[in-house]
PDB file of C-alpha atoms in Angstrom:
ATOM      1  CA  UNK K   1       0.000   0.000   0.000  1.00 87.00           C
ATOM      2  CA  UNK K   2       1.280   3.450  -0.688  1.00 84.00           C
ATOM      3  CA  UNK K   3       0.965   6.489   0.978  1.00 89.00           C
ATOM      4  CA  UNK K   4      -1.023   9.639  -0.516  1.00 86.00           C
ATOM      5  CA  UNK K   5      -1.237  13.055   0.471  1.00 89.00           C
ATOM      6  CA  UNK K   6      -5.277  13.761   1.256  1.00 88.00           C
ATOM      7  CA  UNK K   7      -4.316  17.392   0.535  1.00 90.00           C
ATOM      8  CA  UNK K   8      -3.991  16.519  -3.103  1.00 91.00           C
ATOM      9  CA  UNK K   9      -7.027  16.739  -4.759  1.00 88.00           C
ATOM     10  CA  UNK K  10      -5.607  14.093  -7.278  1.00 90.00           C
ATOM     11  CA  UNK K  11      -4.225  11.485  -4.822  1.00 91.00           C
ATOM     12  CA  UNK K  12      -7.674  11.918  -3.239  1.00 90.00           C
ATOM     13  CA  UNK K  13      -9.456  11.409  -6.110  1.00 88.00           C
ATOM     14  CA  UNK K  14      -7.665   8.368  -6.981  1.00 90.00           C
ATOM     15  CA  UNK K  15      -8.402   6.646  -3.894  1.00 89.00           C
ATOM     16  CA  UNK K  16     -11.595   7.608  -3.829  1.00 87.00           C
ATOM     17  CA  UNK K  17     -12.028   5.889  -7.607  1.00 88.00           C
ATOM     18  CA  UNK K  18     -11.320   2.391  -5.758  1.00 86.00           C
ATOM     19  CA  UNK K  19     -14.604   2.919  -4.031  1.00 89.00           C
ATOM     20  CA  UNK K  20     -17.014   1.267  -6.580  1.00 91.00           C
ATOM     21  CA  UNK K  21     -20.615   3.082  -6.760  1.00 95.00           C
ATOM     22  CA  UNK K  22     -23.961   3.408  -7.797  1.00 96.00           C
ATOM     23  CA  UNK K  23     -25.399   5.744 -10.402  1.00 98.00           C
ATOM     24  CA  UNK K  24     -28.456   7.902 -10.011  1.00 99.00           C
ATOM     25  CA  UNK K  25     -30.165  10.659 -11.325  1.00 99.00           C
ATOM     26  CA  UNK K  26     -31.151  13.067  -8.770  1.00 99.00           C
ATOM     27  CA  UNK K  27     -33.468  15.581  -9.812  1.00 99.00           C
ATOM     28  CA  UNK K  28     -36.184  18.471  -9.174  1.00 99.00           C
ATOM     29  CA  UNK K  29     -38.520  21.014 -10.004  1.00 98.00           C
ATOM     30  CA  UNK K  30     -37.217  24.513  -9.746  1.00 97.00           C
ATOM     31  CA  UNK K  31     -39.422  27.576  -8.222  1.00 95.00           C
ATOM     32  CA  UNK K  32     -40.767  28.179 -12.243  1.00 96.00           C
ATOM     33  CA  UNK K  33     -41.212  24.957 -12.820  1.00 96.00           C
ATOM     34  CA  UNK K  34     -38.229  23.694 -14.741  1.00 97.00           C
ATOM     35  CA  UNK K  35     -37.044  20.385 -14.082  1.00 98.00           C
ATOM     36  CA  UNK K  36     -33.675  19.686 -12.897  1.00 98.00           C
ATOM     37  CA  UNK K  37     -31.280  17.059 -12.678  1.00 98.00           C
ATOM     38  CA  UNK K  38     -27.841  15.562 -12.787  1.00 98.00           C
ATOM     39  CA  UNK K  39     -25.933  12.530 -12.508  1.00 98.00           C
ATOM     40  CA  UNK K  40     -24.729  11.889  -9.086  1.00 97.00           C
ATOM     41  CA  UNK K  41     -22.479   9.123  -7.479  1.00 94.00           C
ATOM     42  CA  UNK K  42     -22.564  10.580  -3.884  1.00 95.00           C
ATOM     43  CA  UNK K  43     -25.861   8.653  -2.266  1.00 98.00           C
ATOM     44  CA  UNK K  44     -26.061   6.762   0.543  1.00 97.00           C
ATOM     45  CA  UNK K  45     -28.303   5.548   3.629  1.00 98.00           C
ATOM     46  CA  UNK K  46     -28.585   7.441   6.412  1.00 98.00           C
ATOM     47  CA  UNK K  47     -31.411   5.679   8.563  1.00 98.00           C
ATOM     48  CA  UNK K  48     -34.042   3.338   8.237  1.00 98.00           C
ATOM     49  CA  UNK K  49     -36.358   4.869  11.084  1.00 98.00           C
ATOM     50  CA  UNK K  50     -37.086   7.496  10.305  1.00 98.00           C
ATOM     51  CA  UNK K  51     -36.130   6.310   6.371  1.00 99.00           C
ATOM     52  CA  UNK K  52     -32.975   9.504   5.468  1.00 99.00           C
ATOM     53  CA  UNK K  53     -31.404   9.503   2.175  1.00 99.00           C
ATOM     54  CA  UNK K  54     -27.871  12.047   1.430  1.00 99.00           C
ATOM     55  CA  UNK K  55     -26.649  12.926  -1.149  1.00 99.00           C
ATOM     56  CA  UNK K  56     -23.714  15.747  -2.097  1.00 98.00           C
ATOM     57  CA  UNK K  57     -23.404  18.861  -4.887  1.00 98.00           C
ATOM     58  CA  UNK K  58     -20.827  20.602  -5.880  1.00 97.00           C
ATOM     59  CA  UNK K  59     -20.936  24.649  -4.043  1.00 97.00           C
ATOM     60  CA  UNK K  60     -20.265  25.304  -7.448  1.00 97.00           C
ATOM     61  CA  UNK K  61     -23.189  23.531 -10.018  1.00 97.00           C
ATOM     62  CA  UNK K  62     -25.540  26.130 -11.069  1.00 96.00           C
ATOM     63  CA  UNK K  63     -28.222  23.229 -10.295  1.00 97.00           C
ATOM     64  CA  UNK K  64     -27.441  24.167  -6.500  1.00 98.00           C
ATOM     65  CA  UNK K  65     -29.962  27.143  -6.150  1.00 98.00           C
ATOM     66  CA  UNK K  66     -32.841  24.538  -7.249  1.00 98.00           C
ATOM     67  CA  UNK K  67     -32.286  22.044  -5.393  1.00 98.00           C
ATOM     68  CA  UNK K  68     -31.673  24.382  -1.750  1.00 97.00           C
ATOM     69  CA  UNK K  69     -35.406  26.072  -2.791  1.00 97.00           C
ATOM     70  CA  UNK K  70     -36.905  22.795  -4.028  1.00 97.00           C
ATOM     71  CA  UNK K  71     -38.745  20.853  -0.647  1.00 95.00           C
ATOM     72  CA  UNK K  72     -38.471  17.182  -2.562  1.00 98.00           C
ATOM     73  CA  UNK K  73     -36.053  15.659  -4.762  1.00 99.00           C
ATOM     74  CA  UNK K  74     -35.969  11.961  -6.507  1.00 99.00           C
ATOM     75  CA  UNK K  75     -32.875  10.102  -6.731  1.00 99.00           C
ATOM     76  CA  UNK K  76     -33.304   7.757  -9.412  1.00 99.00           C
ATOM     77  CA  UNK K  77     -30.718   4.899  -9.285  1.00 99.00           C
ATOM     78  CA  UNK K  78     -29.888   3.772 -12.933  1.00 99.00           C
ATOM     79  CA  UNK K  79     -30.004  -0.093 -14.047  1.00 98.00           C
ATOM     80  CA  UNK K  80     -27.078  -0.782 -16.786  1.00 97.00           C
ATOM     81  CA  UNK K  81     -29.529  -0.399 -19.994  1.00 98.00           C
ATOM     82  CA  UNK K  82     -29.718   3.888 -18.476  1.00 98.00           C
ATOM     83  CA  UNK K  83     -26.042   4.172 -19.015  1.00 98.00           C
ATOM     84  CA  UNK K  84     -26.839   6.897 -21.685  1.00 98.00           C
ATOM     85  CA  UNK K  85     -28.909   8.979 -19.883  1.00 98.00           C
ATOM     86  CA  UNK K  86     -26.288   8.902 -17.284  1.00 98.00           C
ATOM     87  CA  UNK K  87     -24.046  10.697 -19.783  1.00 98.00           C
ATOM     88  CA  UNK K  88     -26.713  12.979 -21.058  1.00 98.00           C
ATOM     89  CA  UNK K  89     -26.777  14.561 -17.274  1.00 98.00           C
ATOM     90  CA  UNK K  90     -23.774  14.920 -16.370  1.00 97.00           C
ATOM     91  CA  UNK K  91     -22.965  16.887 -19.596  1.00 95.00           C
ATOM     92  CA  UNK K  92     -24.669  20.466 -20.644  1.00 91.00           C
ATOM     93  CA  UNK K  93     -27.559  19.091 -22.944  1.00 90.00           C
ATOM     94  CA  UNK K  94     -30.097  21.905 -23.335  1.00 88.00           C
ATOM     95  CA  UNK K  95     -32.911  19.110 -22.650  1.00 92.00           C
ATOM     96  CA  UNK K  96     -31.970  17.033 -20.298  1.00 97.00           C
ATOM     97  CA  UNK K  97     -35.352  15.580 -19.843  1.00 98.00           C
ATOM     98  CA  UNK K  98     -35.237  14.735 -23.502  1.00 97.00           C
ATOM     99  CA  UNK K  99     -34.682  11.529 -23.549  1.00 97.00           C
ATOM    100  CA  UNK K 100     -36.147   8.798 -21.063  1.00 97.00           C
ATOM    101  CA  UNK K 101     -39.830   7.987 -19.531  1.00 98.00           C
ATOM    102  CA  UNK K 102     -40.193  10.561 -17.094  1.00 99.00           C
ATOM    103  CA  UNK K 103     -43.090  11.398 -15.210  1.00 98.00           C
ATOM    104  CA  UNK K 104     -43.577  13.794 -12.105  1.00 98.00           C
ATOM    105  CA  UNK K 105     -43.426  12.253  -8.453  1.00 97.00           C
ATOM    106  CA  UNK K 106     -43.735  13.641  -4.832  1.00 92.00           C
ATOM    107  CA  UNK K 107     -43.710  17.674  -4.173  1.00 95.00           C
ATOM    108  CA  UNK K 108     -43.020  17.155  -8.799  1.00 97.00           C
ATOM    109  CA  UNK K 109     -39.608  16.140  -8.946  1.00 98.00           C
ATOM    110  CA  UNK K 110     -39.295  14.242 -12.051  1.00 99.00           C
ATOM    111  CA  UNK K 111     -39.386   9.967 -11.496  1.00 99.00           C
ATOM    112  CA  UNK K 112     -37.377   8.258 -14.048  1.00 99.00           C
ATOM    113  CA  UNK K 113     -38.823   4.439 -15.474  1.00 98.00           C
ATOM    114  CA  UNK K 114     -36.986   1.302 -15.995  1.00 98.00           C
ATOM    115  CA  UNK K 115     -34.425   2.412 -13.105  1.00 98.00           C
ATOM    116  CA  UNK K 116     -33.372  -0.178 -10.668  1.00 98.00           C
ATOM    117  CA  UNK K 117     -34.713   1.884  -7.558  1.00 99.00           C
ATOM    118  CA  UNK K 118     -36.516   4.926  -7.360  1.00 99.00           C
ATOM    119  CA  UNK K 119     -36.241   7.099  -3.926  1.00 99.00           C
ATOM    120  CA  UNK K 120     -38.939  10.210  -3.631  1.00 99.00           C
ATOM    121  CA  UNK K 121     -37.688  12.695  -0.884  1.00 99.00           C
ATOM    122  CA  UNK K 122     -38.606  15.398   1.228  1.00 99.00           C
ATOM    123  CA  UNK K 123     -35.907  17.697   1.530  1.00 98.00           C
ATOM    124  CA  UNK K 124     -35.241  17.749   5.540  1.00 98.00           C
ATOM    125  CA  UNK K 125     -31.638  19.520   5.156  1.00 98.00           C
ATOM    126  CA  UNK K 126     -29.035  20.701   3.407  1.00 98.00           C
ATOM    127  CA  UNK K 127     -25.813  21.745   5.064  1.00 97.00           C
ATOM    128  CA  UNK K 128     -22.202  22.968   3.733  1.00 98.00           C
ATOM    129  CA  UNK K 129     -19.463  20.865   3.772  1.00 97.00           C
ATOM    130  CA  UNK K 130     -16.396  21.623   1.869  1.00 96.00           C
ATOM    131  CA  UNK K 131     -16.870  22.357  -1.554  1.00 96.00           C
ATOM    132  CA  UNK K 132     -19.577  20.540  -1.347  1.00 98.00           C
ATOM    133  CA  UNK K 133     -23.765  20.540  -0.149  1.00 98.00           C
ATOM    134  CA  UNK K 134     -24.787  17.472   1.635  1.00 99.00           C
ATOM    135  CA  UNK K 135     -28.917  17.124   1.014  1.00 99.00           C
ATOM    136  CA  UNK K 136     -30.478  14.644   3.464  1.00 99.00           C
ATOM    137  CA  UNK K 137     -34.325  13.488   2.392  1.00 99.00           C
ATOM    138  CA  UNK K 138     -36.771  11.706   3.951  1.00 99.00           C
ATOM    139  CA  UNK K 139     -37.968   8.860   2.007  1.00 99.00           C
ATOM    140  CA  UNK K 140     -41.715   9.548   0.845  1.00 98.00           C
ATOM    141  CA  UNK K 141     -42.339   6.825  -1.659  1.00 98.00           C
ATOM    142  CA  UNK K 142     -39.926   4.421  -3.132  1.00 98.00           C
ATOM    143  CA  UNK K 143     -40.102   1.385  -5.840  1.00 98.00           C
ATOM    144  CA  UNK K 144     -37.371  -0.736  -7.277  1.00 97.00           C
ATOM    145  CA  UNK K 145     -37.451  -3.125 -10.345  1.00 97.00           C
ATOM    146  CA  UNK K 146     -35.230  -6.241 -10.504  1.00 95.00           C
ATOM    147  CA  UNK K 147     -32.936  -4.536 -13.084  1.00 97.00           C
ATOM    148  CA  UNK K 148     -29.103  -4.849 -13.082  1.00 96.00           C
ATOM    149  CA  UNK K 149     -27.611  -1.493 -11.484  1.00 97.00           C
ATOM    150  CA  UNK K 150     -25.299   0.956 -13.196  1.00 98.00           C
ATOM    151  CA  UNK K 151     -21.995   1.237 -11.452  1.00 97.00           C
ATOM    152  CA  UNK K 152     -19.184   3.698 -10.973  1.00 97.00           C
ATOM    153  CA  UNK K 153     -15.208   2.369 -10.118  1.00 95.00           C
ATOM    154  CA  UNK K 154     -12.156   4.177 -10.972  1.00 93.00           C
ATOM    155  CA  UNK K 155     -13.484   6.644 -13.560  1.00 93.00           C
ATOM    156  CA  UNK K 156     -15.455   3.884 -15.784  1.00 95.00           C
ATOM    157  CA  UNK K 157     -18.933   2.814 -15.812  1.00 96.00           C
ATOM    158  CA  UNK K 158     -19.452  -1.185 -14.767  1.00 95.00           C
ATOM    159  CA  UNK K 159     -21.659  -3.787 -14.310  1.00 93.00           C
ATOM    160  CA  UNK K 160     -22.404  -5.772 -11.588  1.00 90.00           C
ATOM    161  CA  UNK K 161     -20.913  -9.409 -11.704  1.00 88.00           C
ATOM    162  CA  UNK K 162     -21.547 -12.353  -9.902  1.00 86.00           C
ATOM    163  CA  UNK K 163     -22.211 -12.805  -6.278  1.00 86.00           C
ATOM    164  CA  UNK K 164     -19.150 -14.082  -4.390  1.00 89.00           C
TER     165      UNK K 164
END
């Protein structure tokens, strides 16, 4: 094992890439009601009583001043066969919402179909940290669909292979 230096946002980065994730969509409806969203890699579990969701933004996205107004957000976790759409957020399409079967959820965030979970949130927080704005939701409604996941590991998309 080698030593890195956590100060480097590149060393950090790096290690970080050995963490394999999921992919989701998170997304909402801003205050004129424009949808929103963006591929995101940064969602976990908080708590199963009461059921919390989190999930991190960049201080810097322009999506940020939607999502801190917006009281509910979905965070659409991606099977593999969504592996486009994962690309289409996380770059500057015009219409985002283009592509897909979308239709509107709890407090109108935008639910995506054919993903292999589907979490609707009320916002409960939102808090700085770093560079960075951790959103915690309460769940509201959730489905999931026994679809293989999209995954993220060391800056390429994967799929999920067999148990061990």
């Amino acid at each position: 094992m080698h030593a890195l230096d956590p100060s480097d946002p590149k060393q950090l980065r790096r290690a970080l890439g050995h963490f394999a994730t999921g992919v989701t969509l998170v997304t909402c409806t801003d205050a004129d009601g424009q949808r929103v969203g963006l591929t995101v890699s940064s969602f976990q579990a908080v708590s199963l009583d009461p059921p919390l969701v989190l999930w991190s933004l960049r201080e810097a996205s322009p999506s940020l001043p939607a999502f801190r107004q917006a009281g509910h957000f979905a965070v659409n976790v991606l099977s593999e066969a969504q592996l486009g759409l994962s690309r289409r957020f996380a770059s500057p399409v015009p219409d985002k919402f283009g592509e897909g079967d979308w239709h509107e959820g709890e407090g109108g965030a935008p639910v995506l179909a054919g993903c292999a979970a589907v979490f609707e949130c009320e916002t409960v927080s939102s808090q700085a940290a770093g560079d960075h704005v951790l959103f915690i939701g309460r769940v509201c409604r959730l489905a999931d669909d026994p679809v293989a996941p999209l995954l993220y590991q060391g800056g390429h998309y994967r799929r999920l292979g067999d148990p061990l």
